[in-house]
mmCIF file of C-alpha atoms in Angstrom:
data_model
loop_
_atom_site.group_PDB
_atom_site.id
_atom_site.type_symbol
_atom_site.label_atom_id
_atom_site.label_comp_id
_atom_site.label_asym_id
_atom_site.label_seq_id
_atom_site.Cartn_x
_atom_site.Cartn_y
_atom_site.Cartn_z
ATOM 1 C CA UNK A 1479 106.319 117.959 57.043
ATOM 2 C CA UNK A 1480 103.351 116.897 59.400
ATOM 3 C CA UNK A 1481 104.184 114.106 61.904
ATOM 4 C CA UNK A 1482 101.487 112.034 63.391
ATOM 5 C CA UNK A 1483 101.047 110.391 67.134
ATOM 6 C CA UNK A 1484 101.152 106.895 67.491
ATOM 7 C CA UNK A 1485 97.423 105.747 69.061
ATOM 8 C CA UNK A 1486 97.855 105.030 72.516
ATOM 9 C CA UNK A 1487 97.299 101.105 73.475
ATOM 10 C CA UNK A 1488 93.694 100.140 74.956
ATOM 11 C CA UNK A 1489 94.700 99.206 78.532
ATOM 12 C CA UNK A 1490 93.388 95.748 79.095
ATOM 13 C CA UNK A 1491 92.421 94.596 82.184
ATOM 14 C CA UNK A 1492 91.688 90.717 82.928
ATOM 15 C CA UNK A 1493 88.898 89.662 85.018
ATOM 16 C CA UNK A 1494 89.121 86.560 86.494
ATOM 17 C CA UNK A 1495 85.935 84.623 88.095
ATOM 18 C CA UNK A 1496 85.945 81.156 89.485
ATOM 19 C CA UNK A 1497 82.815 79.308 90.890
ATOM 20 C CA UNK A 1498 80.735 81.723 93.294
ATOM 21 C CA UNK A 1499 81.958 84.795 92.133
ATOM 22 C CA UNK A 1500 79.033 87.328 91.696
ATOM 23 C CA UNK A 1501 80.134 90.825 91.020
ATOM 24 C CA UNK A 1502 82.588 90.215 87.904
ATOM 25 C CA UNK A 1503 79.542 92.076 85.893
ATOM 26 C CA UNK A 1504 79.378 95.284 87.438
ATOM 27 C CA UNK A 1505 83.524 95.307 87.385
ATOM 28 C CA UNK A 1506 83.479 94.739 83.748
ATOM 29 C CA UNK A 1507 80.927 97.775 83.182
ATOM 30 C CA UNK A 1508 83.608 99.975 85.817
ATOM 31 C CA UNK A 1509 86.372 99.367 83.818
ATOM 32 C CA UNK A 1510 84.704 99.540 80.788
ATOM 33 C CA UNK A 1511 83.071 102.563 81.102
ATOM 34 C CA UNK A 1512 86.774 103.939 82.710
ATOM 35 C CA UNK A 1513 88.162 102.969 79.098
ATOM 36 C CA UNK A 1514 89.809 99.776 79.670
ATOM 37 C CA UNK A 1515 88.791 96.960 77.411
ATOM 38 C CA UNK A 1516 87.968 93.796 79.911
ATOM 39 C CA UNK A 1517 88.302 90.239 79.406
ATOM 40 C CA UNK A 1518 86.415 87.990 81.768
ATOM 41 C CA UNK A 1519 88.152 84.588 82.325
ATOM 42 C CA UNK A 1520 87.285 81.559 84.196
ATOM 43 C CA UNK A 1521 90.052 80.542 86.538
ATOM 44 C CA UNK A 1522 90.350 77.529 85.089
ATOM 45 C CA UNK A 1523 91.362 79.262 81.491
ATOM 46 C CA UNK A 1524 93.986 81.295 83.497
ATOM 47 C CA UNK A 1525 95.643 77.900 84.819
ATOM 48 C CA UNK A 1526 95.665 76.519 81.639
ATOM 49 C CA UNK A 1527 97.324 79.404 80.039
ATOM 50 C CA UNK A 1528 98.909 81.467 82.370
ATOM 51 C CA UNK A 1529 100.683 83.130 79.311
ATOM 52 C CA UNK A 1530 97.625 85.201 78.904
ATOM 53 C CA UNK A 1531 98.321 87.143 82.343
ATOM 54 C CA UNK A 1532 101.459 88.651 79.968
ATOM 55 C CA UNK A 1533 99.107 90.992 77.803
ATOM 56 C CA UNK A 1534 97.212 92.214 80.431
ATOM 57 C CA UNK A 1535 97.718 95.711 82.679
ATOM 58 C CA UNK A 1536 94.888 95.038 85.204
ATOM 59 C CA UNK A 1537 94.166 92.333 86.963
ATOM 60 C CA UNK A 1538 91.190 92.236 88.847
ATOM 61 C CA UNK A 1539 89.639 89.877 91.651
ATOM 62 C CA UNK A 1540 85.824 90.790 91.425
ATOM 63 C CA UNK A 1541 83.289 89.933 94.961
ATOM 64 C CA UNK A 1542 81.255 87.119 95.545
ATOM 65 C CA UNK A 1543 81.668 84.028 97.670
ATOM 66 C CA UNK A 1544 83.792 81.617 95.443
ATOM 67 C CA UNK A 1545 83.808 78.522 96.013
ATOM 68 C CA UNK A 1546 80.111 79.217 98.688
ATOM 69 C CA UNK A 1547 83.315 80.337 100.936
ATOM 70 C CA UNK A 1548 83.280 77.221 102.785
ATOM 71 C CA UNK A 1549 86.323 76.937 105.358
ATOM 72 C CA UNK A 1550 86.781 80.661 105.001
ATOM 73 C CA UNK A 1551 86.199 83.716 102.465
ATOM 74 C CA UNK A 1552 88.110 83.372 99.832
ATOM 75 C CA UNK A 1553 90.677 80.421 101.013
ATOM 76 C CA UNK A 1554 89.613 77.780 98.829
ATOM 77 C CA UNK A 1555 90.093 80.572 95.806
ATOM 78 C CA UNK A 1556 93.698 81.638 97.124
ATOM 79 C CA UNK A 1557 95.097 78.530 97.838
ATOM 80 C CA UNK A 1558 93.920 78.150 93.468
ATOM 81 C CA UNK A 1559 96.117 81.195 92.637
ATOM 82 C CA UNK A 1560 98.937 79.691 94.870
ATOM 83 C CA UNK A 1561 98.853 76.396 93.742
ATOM 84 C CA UNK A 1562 98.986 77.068 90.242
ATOM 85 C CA UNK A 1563 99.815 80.809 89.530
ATOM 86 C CA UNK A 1564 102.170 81.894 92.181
ATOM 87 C CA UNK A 1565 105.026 82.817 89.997
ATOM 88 C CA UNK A 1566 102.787 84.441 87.160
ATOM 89 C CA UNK A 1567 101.171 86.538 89.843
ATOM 90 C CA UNK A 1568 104.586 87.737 91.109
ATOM 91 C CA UNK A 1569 106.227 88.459 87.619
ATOM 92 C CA UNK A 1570 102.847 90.335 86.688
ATOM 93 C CA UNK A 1571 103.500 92.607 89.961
ATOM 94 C CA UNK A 1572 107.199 93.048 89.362
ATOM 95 C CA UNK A 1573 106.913 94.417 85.662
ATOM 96 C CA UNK A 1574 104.277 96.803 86.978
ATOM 97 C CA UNK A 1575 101.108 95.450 86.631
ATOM 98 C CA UNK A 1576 98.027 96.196 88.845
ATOM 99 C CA UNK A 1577 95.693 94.070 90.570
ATOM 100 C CA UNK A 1578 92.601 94.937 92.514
ATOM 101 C CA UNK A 1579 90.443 92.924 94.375
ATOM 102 C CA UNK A 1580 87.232 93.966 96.173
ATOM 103 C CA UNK A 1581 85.316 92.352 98.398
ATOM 104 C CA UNK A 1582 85.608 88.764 98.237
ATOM 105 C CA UNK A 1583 88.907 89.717 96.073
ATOM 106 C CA UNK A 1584 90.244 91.793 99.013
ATOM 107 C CA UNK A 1585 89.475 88.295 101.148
ATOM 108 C CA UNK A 1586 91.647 86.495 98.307
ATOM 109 C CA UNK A 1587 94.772 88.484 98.183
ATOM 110 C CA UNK A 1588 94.892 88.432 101.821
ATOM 111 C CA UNK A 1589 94.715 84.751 101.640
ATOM 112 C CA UNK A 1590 97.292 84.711 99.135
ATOM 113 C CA UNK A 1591 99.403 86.623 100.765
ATOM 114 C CA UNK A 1592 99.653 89.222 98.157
ATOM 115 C CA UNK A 1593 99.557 92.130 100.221
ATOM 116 C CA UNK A 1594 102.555 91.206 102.266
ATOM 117 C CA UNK A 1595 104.960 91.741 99.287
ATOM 118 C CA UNK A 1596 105.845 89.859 96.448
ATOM 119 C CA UNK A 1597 107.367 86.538 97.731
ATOM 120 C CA UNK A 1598 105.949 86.679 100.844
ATOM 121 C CA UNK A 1599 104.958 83.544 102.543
ATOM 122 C CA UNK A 1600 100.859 82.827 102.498
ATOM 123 C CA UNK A 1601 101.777 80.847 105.273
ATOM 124 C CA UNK A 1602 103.216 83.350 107.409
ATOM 125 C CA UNK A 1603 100.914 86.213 106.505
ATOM 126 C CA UNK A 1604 100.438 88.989 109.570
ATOM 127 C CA UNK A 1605 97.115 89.745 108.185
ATOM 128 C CA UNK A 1606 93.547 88.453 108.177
ATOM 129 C CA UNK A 1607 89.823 89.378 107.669
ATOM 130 C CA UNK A 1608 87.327 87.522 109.873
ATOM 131 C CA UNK A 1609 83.873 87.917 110.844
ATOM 132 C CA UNK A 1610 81.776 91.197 111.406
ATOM 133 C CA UNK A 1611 82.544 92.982 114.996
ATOM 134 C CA UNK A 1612 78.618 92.747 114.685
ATOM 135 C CA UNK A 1613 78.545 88.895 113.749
ATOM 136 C CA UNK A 1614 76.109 89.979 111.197
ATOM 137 C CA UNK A 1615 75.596 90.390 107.378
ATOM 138 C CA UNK A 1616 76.236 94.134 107.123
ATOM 139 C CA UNK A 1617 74.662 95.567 103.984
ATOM 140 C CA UNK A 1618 74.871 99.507 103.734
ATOM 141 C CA UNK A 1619 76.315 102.322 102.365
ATOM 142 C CA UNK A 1620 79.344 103.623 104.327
ATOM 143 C CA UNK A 1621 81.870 106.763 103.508
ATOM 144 C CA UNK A 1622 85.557 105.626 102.691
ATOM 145 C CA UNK A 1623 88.318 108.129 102.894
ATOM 146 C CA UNK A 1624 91.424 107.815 100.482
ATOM 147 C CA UNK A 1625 95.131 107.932 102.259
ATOM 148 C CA UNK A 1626 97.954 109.502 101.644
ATOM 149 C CA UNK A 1627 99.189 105.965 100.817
ATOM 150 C CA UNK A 1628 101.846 104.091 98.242
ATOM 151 C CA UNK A 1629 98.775 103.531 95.859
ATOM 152 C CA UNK A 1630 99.260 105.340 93.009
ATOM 153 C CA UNK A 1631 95.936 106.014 91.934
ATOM 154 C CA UNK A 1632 94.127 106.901 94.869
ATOM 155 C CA UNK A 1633 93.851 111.036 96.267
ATOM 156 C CA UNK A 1634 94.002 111.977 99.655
ATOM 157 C CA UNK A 1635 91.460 113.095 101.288
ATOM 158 C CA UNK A 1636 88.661 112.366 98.509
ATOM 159 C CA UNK A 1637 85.724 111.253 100.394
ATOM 160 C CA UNK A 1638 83.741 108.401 98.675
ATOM 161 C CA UNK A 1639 80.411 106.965 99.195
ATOM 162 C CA UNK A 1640 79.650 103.113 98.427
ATOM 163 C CA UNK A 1641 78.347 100.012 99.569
ATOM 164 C CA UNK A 1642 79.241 97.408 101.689
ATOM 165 C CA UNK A 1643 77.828 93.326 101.472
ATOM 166 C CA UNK A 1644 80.384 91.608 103.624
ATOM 167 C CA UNK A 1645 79.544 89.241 106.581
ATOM 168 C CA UNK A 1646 83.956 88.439 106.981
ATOM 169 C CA UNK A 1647 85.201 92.046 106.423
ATOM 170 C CA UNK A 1648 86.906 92.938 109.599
ATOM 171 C CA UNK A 1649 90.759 93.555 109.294
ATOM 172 C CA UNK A 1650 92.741 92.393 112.279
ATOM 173 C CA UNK A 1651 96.694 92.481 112.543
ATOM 174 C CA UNK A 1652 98.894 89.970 114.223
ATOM 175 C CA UNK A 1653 100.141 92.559 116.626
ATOM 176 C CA UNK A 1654 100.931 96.234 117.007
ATOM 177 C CA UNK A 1655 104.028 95.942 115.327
ATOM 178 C CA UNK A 1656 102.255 95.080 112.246
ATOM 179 C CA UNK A 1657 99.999 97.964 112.476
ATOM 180 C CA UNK A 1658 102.968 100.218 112.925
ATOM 181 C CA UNK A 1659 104.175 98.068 109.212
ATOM 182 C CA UNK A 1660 101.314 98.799 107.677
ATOM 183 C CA UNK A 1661 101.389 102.869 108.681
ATOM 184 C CA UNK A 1662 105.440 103.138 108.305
ATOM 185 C CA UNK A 1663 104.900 101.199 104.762
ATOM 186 C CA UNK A 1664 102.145 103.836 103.386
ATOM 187 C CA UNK A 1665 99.933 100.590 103.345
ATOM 188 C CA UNK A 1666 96.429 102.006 104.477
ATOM 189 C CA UNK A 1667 94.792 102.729 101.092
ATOM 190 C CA UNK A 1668 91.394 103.854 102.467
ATOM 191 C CA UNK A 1669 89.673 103.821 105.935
ATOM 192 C CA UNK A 1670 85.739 103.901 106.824
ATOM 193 C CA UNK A 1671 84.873 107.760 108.157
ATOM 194 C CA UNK A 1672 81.782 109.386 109.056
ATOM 195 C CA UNK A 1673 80.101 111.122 105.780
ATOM 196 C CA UNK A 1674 81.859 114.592 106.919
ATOM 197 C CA UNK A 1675 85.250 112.634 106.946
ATOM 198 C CA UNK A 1676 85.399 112.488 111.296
ATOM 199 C CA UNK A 1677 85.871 109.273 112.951
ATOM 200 C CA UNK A 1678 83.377 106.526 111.753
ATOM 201 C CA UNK A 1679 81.856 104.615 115.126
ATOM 202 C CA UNK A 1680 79.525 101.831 114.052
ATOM 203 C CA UNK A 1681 77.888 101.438 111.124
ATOM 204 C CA UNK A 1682 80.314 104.061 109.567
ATOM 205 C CA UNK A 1683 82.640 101.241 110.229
ATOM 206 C CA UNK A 1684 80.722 98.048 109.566
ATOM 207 C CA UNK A 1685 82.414 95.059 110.739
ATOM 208 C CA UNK A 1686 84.621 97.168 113.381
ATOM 209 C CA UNK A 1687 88.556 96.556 111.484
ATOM 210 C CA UNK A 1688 91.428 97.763 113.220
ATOM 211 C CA UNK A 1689 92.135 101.502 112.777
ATOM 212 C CA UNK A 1690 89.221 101.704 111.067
ATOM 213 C CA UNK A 1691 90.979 100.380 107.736
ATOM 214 C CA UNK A 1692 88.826 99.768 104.814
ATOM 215 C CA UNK A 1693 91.321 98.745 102.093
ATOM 216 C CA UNK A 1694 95.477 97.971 101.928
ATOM 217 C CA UNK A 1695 97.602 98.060 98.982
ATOM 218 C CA UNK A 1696 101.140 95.894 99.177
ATOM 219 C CA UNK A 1697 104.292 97.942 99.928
ATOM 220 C CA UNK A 1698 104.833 98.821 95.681
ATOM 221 C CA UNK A 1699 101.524 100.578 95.890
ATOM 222 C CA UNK A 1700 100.233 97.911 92.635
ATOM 223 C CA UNK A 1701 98.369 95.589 94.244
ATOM 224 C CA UNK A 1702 94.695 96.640 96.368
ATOM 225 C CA UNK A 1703 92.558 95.177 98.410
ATOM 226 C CA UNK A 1704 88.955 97.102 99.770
ATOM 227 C CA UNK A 1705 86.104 95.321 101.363
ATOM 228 C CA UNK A 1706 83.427 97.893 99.969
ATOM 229 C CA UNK A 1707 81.877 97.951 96.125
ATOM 230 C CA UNK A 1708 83.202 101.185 94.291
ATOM 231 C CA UNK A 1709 82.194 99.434 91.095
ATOM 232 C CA UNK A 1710 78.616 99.861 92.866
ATOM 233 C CA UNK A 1711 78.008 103.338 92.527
ATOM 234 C CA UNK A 1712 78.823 104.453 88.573
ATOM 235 C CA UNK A 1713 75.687 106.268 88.246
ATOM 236 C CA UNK A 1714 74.686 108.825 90.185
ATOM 237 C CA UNK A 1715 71.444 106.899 90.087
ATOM 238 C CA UNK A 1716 72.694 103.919 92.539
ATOM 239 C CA UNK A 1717 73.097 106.494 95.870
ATOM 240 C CA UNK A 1718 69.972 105.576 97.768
ATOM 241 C CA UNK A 1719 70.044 109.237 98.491
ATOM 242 C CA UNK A 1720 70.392 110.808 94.806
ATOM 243 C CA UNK A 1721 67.559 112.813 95.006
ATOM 244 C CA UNK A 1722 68.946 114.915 97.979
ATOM 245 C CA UNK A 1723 72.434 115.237 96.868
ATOM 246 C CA UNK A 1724 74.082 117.788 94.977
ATOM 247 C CA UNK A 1725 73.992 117.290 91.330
ATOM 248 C CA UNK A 1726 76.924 115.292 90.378
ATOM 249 C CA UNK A 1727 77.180 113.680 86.568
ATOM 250 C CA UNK A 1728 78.370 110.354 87.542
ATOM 251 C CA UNK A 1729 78.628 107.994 90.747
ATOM 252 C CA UNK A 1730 82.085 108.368 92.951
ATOM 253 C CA UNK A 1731 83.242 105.339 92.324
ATOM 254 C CA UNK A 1732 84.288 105.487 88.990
ATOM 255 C CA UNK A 1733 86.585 108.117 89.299
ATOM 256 C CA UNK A 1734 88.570 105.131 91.331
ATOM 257 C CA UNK A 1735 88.741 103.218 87.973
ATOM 258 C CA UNK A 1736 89.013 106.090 85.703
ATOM 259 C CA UNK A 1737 92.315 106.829 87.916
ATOM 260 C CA UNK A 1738 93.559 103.582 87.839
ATOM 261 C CA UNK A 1739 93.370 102.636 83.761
ATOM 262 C CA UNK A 1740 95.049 106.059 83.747
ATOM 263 C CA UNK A 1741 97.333 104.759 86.329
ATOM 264 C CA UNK A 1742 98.093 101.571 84.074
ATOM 265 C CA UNK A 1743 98.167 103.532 81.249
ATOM 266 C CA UNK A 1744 101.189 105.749 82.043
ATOM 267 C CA UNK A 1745 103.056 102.560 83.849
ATOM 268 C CA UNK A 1746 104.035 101.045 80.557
#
């Protein structure tokens, strides 16, 4: 008698994009190429049929500046996902979905209030990501480190090069009781180091955030926010430096996705 294996299920990850949003193409072809089938959706479709949040395992927040960013990144964009999606957000978290936003994404959750914990009150957040330590548009490549952190998908210690484009990127905390929240609550996801994986000093940490934190994930370790562009550097084409660096098959970055569909895979 010869038994057979059921296929596994295609994790699908939903993209959503709004007005302003700029970067949802090069996420598709990250999560794509990481073997997640992606369906891009205007935030306006998501409002109307929140249902559709239900079939997805990803959820991802792509860069940009919705909405031109006016009163600041990302608000006008979370105060859309509170108005109308606050409780489809949360039940998507709670039955183990994953949601990533970079960039302008990262700016949105912490708008939201996502980061804080399921429930937590936008209102009341501890958080915030304001202009550049440099008060300029920084545009480079930079080195992130990954912590030892509640994220599920991320490996200590791996050392990844990508790209900033951020002009609002710097983290600041309401006090340093927060800080000690975010460290006690295996919160820092990824910090900005020099290329060797020592202390960044500016640029190595472009916009000068506190503790030189580059992306948090909320205390369940599901939800992710990072300022720089992993889905930037797929190829090991897109490194300004290729030429000079050790042959490698594939940009660093994917790995990140490969890890999480994996991640989202194994959560059902």
């Amino acid at each position: 008698m010869t038994t057979t294996t059921a296929p596994t299920k295609t994790v699908q990850t939903l993209l959503l994009r709004t007005a302003g949003t700029n970067c949802d193409a090069e996420a598709q072809t990250a999560f794509e190429l990481a073997g997640s089938h992606v369906a891009r959706m205007h935030l306006n479709a998501l409002v109307a049929a929140p249902a559709r949040l239900e079939k997805a395992d990803i959820l991802m927040l792509a860069g940009g500046f919705s909405y031109g960013d006016y009163i600041a990144a990302g608000r006008i964009f979370g105060r859309e996902l509170e108005a109308h999606l606050t409780e489809a957000l949360q039940r998507f978290v709670e039955r183990g979905g994953l949601v990533l936003g970079v960039c302008n994404g990262f700016q949105v959750l912490v708008e939201l209030g996502l980061l804080e914990g399921v429930g937590a009150d936008p209102a009341a957040r501890s958080l915030a990501l304001t202009d550049n330590a440099s008060a300029e548009f920084e545009c480079r490549w930079v080195t992130l480190r990954e912590e030892d952190s509640a994220c599920a998908w991320l490996e200590p210690g791996r050392l990844v090069p990508v790209p900033v484009a951020h002009a609002e990127g710097r983290l600041v905390v309401r006090d340093d009781a927060t800080l000690a929240r975010l460290r006690a609550n295996r919160q820092i996801a990824l910090r900005y180091v020099a290329p060797d994986g020592g202390p960044a000093a500016y640029p190595g940490n472009p916009n000068g955030s506190v503790d030189d934190i580059a992306g948090l994930c909320d205390p369940s370790g599901r939800v992710l926010g990072l300022m720089p562009h992993p889905e930037r550097n797929l190829s090991r084409h897109q490194h300004p430096r290729w030429t000079r660096l050790a042959e490698r098959e594939e940009g660093e970055g994917l790995a990140f996705f490969r890890r999480m569909v994996a991640v989202a895979r194994d959560s059902r």
